[in-house]
Short mmCIF file of C-alpha atoms and ligand atoms in Angstrom, two decimals:
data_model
loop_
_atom_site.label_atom_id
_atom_site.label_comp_id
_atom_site.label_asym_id
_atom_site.label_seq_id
_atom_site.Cartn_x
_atom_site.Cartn_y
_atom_site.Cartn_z
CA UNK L 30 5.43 139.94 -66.41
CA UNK L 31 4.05 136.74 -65.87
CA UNK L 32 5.40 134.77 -62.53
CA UNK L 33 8.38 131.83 -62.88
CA UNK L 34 6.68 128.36 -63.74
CA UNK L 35 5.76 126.53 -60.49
CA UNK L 36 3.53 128.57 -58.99
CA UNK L 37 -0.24 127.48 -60.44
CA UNK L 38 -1.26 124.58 -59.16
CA UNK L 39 -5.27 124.77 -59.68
CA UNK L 40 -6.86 121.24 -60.49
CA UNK L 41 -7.40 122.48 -63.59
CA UNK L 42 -6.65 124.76 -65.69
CA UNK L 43 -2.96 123.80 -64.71
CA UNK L 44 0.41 125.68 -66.07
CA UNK L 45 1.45 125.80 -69.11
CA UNK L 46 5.40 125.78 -69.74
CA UNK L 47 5.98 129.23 -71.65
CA UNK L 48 7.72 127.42 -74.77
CA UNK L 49 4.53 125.71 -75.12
CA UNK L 50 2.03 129.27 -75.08
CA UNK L 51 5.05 129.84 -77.48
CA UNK L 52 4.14 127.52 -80.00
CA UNK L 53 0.56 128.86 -80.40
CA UNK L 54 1.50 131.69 -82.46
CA UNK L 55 2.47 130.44 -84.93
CA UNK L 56 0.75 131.29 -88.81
CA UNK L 57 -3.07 129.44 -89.84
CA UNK L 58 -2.14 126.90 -92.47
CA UNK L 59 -5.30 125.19 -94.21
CA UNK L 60 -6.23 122.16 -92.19
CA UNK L 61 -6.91 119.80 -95.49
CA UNK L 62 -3.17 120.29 -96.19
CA UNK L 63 -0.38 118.30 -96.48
CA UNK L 64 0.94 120.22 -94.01
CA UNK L 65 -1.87 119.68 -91.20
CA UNK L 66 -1.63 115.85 -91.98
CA UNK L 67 1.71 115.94 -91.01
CA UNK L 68 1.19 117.83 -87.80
CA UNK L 69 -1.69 115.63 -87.15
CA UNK L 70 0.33 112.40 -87.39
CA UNK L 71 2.94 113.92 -84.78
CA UNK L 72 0.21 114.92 -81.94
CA UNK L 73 -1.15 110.89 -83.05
CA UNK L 74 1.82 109.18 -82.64
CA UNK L 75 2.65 111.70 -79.29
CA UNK L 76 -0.71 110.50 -77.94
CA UNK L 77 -0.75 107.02 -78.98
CA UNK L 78 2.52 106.21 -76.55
CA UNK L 79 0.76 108.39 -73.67
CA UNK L 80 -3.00 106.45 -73.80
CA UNK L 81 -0.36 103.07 -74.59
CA UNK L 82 -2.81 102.56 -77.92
CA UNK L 83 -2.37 101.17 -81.04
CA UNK L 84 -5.84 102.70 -81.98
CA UNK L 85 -6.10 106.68 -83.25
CA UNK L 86 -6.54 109.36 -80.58
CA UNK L 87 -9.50 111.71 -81.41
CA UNK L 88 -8.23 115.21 -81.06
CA UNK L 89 -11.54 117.03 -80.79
CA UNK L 90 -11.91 121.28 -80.28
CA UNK L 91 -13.96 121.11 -77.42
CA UNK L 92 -13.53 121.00 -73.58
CA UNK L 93 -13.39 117.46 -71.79
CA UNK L 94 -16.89 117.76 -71.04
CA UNK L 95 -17.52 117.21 -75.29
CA UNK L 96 -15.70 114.06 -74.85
CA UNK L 97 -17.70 112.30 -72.42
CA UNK L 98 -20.80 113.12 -74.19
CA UNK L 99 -19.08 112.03 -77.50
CA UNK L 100 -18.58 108.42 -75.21
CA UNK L 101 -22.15 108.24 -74.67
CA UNK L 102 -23.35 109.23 -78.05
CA UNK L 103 -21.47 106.09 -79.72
CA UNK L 104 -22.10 103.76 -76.79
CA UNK L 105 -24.02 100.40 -77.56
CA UNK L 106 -27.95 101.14 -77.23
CA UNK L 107 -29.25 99.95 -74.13
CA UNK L 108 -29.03 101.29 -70.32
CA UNK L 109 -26.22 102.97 -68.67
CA UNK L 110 -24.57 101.62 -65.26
CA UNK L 111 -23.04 105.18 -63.76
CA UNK L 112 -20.85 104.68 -60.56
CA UNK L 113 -20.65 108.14 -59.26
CA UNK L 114 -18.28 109.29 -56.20
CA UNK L 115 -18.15 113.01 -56.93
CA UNK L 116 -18.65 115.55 -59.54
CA UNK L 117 -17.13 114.95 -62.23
CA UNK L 118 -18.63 111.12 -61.80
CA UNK L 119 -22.19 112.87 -61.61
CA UNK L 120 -21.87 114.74 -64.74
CA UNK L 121 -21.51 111.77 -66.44
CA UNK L 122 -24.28 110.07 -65.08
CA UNK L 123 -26.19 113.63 -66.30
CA UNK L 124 -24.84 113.59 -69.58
CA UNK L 125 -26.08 110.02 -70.46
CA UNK L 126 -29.68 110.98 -68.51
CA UNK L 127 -29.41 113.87 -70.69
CA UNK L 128 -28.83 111.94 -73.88
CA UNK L 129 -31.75 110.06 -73.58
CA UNK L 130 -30.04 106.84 -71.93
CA UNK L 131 -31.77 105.22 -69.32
CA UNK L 132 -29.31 105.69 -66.68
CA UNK L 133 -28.76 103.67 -63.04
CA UNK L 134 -26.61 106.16 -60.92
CA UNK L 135 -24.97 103.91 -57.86
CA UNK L 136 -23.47 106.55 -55.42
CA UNK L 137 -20.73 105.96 -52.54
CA UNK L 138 -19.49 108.97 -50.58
CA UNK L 139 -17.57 111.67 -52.14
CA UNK L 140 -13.84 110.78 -51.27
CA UNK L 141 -14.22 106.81 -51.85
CA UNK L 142 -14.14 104.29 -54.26
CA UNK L 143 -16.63 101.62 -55.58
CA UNK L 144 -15.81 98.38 -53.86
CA UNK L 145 -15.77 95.86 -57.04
CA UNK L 146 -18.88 93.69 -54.93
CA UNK L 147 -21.30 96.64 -55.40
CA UNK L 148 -20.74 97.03 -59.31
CA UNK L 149 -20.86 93.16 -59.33
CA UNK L 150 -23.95 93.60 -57.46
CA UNK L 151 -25.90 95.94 -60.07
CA UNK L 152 -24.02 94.40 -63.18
CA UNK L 153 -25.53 91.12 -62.11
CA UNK L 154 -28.95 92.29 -61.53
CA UNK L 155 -29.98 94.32 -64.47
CA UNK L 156 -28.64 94.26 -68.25
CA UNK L 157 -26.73 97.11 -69.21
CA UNK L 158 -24.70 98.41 -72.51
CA UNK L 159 -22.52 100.40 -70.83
CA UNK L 160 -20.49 101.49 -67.51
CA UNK L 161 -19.38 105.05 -67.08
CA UNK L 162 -16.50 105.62 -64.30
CA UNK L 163 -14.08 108.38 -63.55
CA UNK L 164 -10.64 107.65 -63.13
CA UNK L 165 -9.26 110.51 -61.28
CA UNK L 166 -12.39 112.43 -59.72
CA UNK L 167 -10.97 115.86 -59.56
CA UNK L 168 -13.59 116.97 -57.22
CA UNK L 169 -12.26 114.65 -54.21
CA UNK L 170 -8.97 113.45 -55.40
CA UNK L 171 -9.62 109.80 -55.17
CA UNK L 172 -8.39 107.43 -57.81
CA UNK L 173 -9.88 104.13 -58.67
CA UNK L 174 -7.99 100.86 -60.28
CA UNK L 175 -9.11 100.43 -63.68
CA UNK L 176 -7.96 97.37 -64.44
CA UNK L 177 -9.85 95.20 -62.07
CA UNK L 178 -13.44 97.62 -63.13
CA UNK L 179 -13.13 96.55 -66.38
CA UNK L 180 -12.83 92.92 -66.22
CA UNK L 181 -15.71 93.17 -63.79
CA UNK L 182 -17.62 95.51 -66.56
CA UNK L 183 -16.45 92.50 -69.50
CA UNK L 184 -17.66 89.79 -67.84
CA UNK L 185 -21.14 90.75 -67.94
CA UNK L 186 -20.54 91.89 -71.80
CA UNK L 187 -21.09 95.77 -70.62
CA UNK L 188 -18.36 98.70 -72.04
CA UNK L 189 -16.64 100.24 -69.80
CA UNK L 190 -16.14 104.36 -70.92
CA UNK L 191 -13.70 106.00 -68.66
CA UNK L 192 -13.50 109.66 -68.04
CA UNK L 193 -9.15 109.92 -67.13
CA UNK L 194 -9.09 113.62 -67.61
CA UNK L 195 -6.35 113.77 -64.81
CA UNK L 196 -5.39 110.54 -64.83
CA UNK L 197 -3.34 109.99 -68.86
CA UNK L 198 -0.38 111.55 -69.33
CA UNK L 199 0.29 111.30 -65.39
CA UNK L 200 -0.89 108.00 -64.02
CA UNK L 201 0.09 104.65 -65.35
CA UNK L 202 -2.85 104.21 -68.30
CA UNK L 203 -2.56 100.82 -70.82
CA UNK L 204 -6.09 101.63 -73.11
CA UNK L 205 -5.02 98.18 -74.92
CA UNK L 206 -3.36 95.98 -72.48
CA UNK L 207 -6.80 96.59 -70.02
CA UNK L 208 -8.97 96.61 -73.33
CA UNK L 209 -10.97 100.19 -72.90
CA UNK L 210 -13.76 100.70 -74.95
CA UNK L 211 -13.93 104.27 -74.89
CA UNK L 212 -11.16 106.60 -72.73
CA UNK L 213 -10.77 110.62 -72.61
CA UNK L 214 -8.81 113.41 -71.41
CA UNK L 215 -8.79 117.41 -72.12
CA UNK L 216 -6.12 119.70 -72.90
CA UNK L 217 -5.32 121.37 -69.47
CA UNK L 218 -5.05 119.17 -66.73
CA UNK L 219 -2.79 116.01 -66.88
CA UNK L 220 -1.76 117.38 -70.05
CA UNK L 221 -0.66 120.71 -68.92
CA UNK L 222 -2.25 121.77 -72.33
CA UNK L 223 -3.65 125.10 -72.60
CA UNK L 224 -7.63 124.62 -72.28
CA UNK L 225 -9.81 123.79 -75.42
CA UNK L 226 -9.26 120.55 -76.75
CA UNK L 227 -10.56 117.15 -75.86
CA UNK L 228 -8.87 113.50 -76.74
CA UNK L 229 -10.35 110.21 -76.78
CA UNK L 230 -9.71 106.19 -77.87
CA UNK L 231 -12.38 104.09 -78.91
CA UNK L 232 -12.07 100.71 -78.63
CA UNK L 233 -12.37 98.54 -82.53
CA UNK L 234 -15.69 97.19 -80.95
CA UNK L 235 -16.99 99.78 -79.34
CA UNK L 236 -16.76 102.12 -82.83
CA UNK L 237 -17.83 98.86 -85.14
CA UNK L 238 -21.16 98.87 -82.65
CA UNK L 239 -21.53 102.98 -82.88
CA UNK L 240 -21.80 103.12 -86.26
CA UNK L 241 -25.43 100.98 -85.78
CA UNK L 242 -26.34 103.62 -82.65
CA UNK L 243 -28.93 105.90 -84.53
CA UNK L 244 -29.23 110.02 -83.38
CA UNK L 245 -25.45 110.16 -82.27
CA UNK L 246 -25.40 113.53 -83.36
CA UNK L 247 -22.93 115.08 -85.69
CA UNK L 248 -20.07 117.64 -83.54
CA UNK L 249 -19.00 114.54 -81.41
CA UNK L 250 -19.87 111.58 -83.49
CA UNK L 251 -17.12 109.49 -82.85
CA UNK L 252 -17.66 107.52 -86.23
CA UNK L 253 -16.92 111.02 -87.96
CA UNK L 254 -13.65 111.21 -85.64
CA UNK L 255 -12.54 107.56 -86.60
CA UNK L 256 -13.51 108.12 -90.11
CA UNK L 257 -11.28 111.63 -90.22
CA UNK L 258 -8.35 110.21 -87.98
CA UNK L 259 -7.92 107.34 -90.87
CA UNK L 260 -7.01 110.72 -93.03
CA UNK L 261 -4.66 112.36 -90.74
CA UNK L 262 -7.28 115.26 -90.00
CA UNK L 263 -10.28 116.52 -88.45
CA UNK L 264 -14.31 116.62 -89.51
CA UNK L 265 -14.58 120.41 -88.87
CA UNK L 266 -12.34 123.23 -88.32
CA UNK L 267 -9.86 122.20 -85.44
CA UNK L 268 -8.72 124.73 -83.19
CA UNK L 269 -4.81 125.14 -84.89
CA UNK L 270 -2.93 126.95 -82.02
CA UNK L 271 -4.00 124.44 -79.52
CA UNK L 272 -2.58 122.23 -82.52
CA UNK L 273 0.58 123.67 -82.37
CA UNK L 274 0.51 123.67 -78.71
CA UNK L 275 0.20 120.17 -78.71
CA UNK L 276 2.77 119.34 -80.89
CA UNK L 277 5.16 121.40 -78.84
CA UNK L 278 4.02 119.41 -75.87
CA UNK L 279 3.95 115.47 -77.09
CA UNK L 280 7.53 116.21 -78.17
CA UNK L 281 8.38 117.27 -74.71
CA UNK L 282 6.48 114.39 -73.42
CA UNK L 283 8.45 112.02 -75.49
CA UNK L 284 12.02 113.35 -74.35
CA UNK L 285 10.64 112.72 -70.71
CA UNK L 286 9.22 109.49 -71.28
CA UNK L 287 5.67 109.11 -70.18
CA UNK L 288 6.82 105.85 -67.18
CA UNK L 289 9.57 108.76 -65.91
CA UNK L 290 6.24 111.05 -66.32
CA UNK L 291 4.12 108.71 -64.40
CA UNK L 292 6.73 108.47 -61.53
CA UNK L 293 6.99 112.55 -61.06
CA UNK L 294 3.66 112.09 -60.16
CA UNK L 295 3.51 109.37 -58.20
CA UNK L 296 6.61 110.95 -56.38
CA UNK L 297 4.43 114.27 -56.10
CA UNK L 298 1.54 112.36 -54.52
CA UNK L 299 3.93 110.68 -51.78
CA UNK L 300 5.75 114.13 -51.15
CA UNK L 301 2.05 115.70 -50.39
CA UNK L 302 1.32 112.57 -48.12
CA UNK L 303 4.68 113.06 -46.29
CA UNK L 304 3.99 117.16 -45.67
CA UNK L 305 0.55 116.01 -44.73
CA UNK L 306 1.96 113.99 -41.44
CA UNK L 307 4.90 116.10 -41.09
CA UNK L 308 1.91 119.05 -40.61
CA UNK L 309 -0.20 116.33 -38.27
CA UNK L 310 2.55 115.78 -36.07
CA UNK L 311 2.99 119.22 -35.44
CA UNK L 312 -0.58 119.52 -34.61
CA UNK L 313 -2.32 121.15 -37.65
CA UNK L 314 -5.50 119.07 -38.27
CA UNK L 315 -5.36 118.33 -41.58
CA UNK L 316 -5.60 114.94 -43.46
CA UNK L 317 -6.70 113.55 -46.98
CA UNK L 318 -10.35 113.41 -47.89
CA UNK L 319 -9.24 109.94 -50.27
CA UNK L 320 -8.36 107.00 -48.09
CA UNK L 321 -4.33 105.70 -48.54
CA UNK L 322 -3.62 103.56 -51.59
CA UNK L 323 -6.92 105.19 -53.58
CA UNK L 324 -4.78 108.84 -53.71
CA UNK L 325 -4.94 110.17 -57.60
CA UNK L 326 -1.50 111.48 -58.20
CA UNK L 327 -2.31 114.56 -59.66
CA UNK L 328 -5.17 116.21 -57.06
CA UNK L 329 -4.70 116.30 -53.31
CA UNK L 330 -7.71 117.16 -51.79
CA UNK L 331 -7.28 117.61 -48.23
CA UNK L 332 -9.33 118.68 -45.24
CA UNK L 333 -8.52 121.47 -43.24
CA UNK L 334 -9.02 121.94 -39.28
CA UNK L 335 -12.71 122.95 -38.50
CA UNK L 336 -11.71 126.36 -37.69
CA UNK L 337 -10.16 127.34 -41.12
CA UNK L 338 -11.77 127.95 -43.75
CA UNK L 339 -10.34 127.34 -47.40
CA UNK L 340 -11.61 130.90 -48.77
CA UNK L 341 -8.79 132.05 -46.54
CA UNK L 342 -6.47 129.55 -46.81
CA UNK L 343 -6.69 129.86 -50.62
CA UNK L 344 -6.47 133.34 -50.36
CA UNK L 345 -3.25 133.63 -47.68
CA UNK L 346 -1.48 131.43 -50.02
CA UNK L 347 -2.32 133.49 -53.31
CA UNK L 348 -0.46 136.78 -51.44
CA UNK L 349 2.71 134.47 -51.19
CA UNK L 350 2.37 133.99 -55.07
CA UNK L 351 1.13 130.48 -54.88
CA UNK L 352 -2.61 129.56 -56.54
CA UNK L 353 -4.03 126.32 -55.77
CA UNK L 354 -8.13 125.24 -55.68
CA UNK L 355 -10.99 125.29 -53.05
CA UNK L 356 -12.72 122.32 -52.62
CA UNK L 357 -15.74 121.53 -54.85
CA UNK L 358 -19.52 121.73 -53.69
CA UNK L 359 -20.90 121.10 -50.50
CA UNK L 360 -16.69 120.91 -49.63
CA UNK L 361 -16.00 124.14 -51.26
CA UNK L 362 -14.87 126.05 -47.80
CA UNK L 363 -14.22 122.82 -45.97
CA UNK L 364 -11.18 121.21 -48.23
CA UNK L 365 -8.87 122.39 -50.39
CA UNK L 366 -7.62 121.05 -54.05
CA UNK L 367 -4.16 121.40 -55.13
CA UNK L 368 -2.96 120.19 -58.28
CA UNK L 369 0.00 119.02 -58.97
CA UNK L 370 -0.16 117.77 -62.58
CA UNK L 371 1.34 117.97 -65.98
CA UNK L 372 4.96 119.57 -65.54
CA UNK L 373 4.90 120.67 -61.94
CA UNK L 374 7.67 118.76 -60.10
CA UNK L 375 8.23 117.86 -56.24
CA UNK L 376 10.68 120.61 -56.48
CA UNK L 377 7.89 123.15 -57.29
CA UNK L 378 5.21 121.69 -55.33
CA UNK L 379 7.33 121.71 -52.32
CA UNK L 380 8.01 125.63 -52.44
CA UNK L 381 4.01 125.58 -52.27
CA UNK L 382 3.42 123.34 -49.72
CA UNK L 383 6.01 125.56 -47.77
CA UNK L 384 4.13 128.34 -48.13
CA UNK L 385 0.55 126.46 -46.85
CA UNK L 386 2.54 125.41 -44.13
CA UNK L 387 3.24 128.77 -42.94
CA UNK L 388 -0.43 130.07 -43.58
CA UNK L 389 -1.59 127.12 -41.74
CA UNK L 390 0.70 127.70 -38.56
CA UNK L 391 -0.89 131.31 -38.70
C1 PLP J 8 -11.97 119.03 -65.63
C2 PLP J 8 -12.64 117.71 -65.71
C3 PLP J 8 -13.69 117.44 -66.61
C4 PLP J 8 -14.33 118.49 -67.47
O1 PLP J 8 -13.47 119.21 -68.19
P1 PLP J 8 -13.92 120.48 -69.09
O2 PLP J 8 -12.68 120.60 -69.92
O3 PLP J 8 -14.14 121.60 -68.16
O4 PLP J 8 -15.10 120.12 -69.87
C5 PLP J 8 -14.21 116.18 -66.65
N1 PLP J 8 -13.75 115.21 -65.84
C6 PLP J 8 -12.76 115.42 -64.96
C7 PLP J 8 -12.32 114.29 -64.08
C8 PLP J 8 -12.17 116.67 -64.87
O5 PLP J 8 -11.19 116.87 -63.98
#
């Protein structure tokens, strides 16, 4: 028997409500039917009010990883500005290295932002095509402003591709109103999507350039997506119980509302700051690695006092029936990651954060 919902709070893979796992088993239909255009054109319009886009969202069968390469592949030839502040940052920077892209990686310290002076800074003194920047970084839990990045990245005529895997569906997102070139997510974070597919908007300009960028491969050519999406369906085989999955899950979405969505979070985020000095006052050293007012609403990554260690931590917490994350990297033993995302509520996190407080006053 599987636990009651609320308990699985991993950045990622999060849980999965068990009427959406439901909807996966549902019987292959042939995905040039009728019948797949019309599921298509649900998950579309489902998506389209969650990225706030008039454009198509790309539903692509591949992990959020796919995506961010597919933003590079179409991205106007010419060298790649990379702001990187933790993993998930750094893989992009990799990806375009790895793509061929001549790539200029400006690092601050995992747990910050970019102050908007230092992009201005490179932006100004070299010519680039294109800026890559994670919304949410997963790895450290700190969330930049996207609005004032891009402006920044469109005055000096350079894309700005932006990897929101656990920011959409959960932080406030407008892909039009801030003019995104190129934005993505995956199934099962913000989402709380089972794992497997990817999503993505493209910009009008940013596709009218790509289809002019030679060697942009064929799996994630986003021309092939655009060109597919016009026809209510997908260039290869998609992946139809993560489909269904979705389906079941915009509609859910939609009865919420995705500004009533955005405030669970941001209510979750302010309930984990709260327990955070509630547990400082009483002593316990612990604190947010991501400065106040640059929180992601979805990951709290927090430090722990120097003699814990979050192997344990992690694992005290799993025998009261609770799972959240270690920290990433270098921070693996030294933080700890919990994610509250997709359909956890403050309710549910705050049965978990019980429960750490207890293994904590051990
Ligand atoms: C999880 C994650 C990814 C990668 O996702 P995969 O689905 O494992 O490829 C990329 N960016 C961020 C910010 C993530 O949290």
């Amino acid at each position: 028997m599987s636990a009651a919902f609320g308990t699985f709070f991993l950045p990622g893979p999060t849980e999965v409500r068990p009427e959406v796992l439901e909807a996966m088993a549902r019987p292959m239909i042939g995905h040039r039917s009728a019948a797949f255009a019309d599921l298509y054109e649900r998950i579309d319009t489902g998506l389209r009010s969650v990225f706030r886009t008039a454009r198509p969202v790309y539903c692509v069968t591949s992990s959020a990883t796919g995506m961010m390469e597919m933003a590079i592949r179409g991205a106007p030839e010419g060298p790649i500005l990379s702001l990187v502040n933790g993993a998930f940052a750094e893989r992009f920077a990799r990806i375009a290295q790895r793509c061929g892209r001549r790539t200029r990686v400006v690092s601050v310290p995992w747990g910050e932002t970019h102050p908007l002076d230092l992009v201005e800074q490179h932006l100004a003194a070299e010519s680039f095509s294109a800026m890559t920047v994670v919304h949410s970084e997963t790895s450290t839990g700190a969330a930049c402003a996207l609005g004032p990045l891009t402006d920044l990245a469109h005055r000096y005529g350079v894309m700005i591709l932006v990897d929101s895997v656990t920011g959409v569906g959960a932080m406030p997102v407008e892909t039009d109103a801030l003019g995104l070139d190129f934005i993505l997510s995956g199934s099962q974070k913000a989402l709380a999507l089972p794992p497997g597919l990817g999503f993505g908007v493209a910009s009008e300009a940013y596709i009218l350039q790509a289809s002019a960028v030679p060697e942009r491969g064929r799996y994630l050519d986003p021309v092939e997506y655009e060109e597919a999406a016009l026809r209510a369906g997908t260039p290869t085989t998609p992946a139809l119980p993560l489909f269904y999955a979705a389906e079941a899950q915009m509609a859910r979405i939609a009865a919420e509302g995705i500004e009533q969505r955005w405030a669970r979070h941001a209510a979750m985020r302010r309930y984990t700051e709260q327990w955070v000095e509630a547990q400082r006052a009483r002593g316990v050293a612990i604190g947010f690695l991501a400065r106040p007012g640059e929180r992601s609403d979805t990951i709290s990554c927090l430090t722990l006092p120097t003699a814990r260690s979050a192997r344990e931590v992690v694992e005290g917490l799993a025998a009261q029936g609770f799972t959240i994350g270690r920290g990433y990297g270098a921070m693996q033993d030294s933080t700890i990651r919990i994610g509250h995302m997709g359909d956890h509520t403050v309710e549910g996190l705050s049965r978990c954060l019980e429960a750490l407080g207890a293994v904590l006053a051990q």
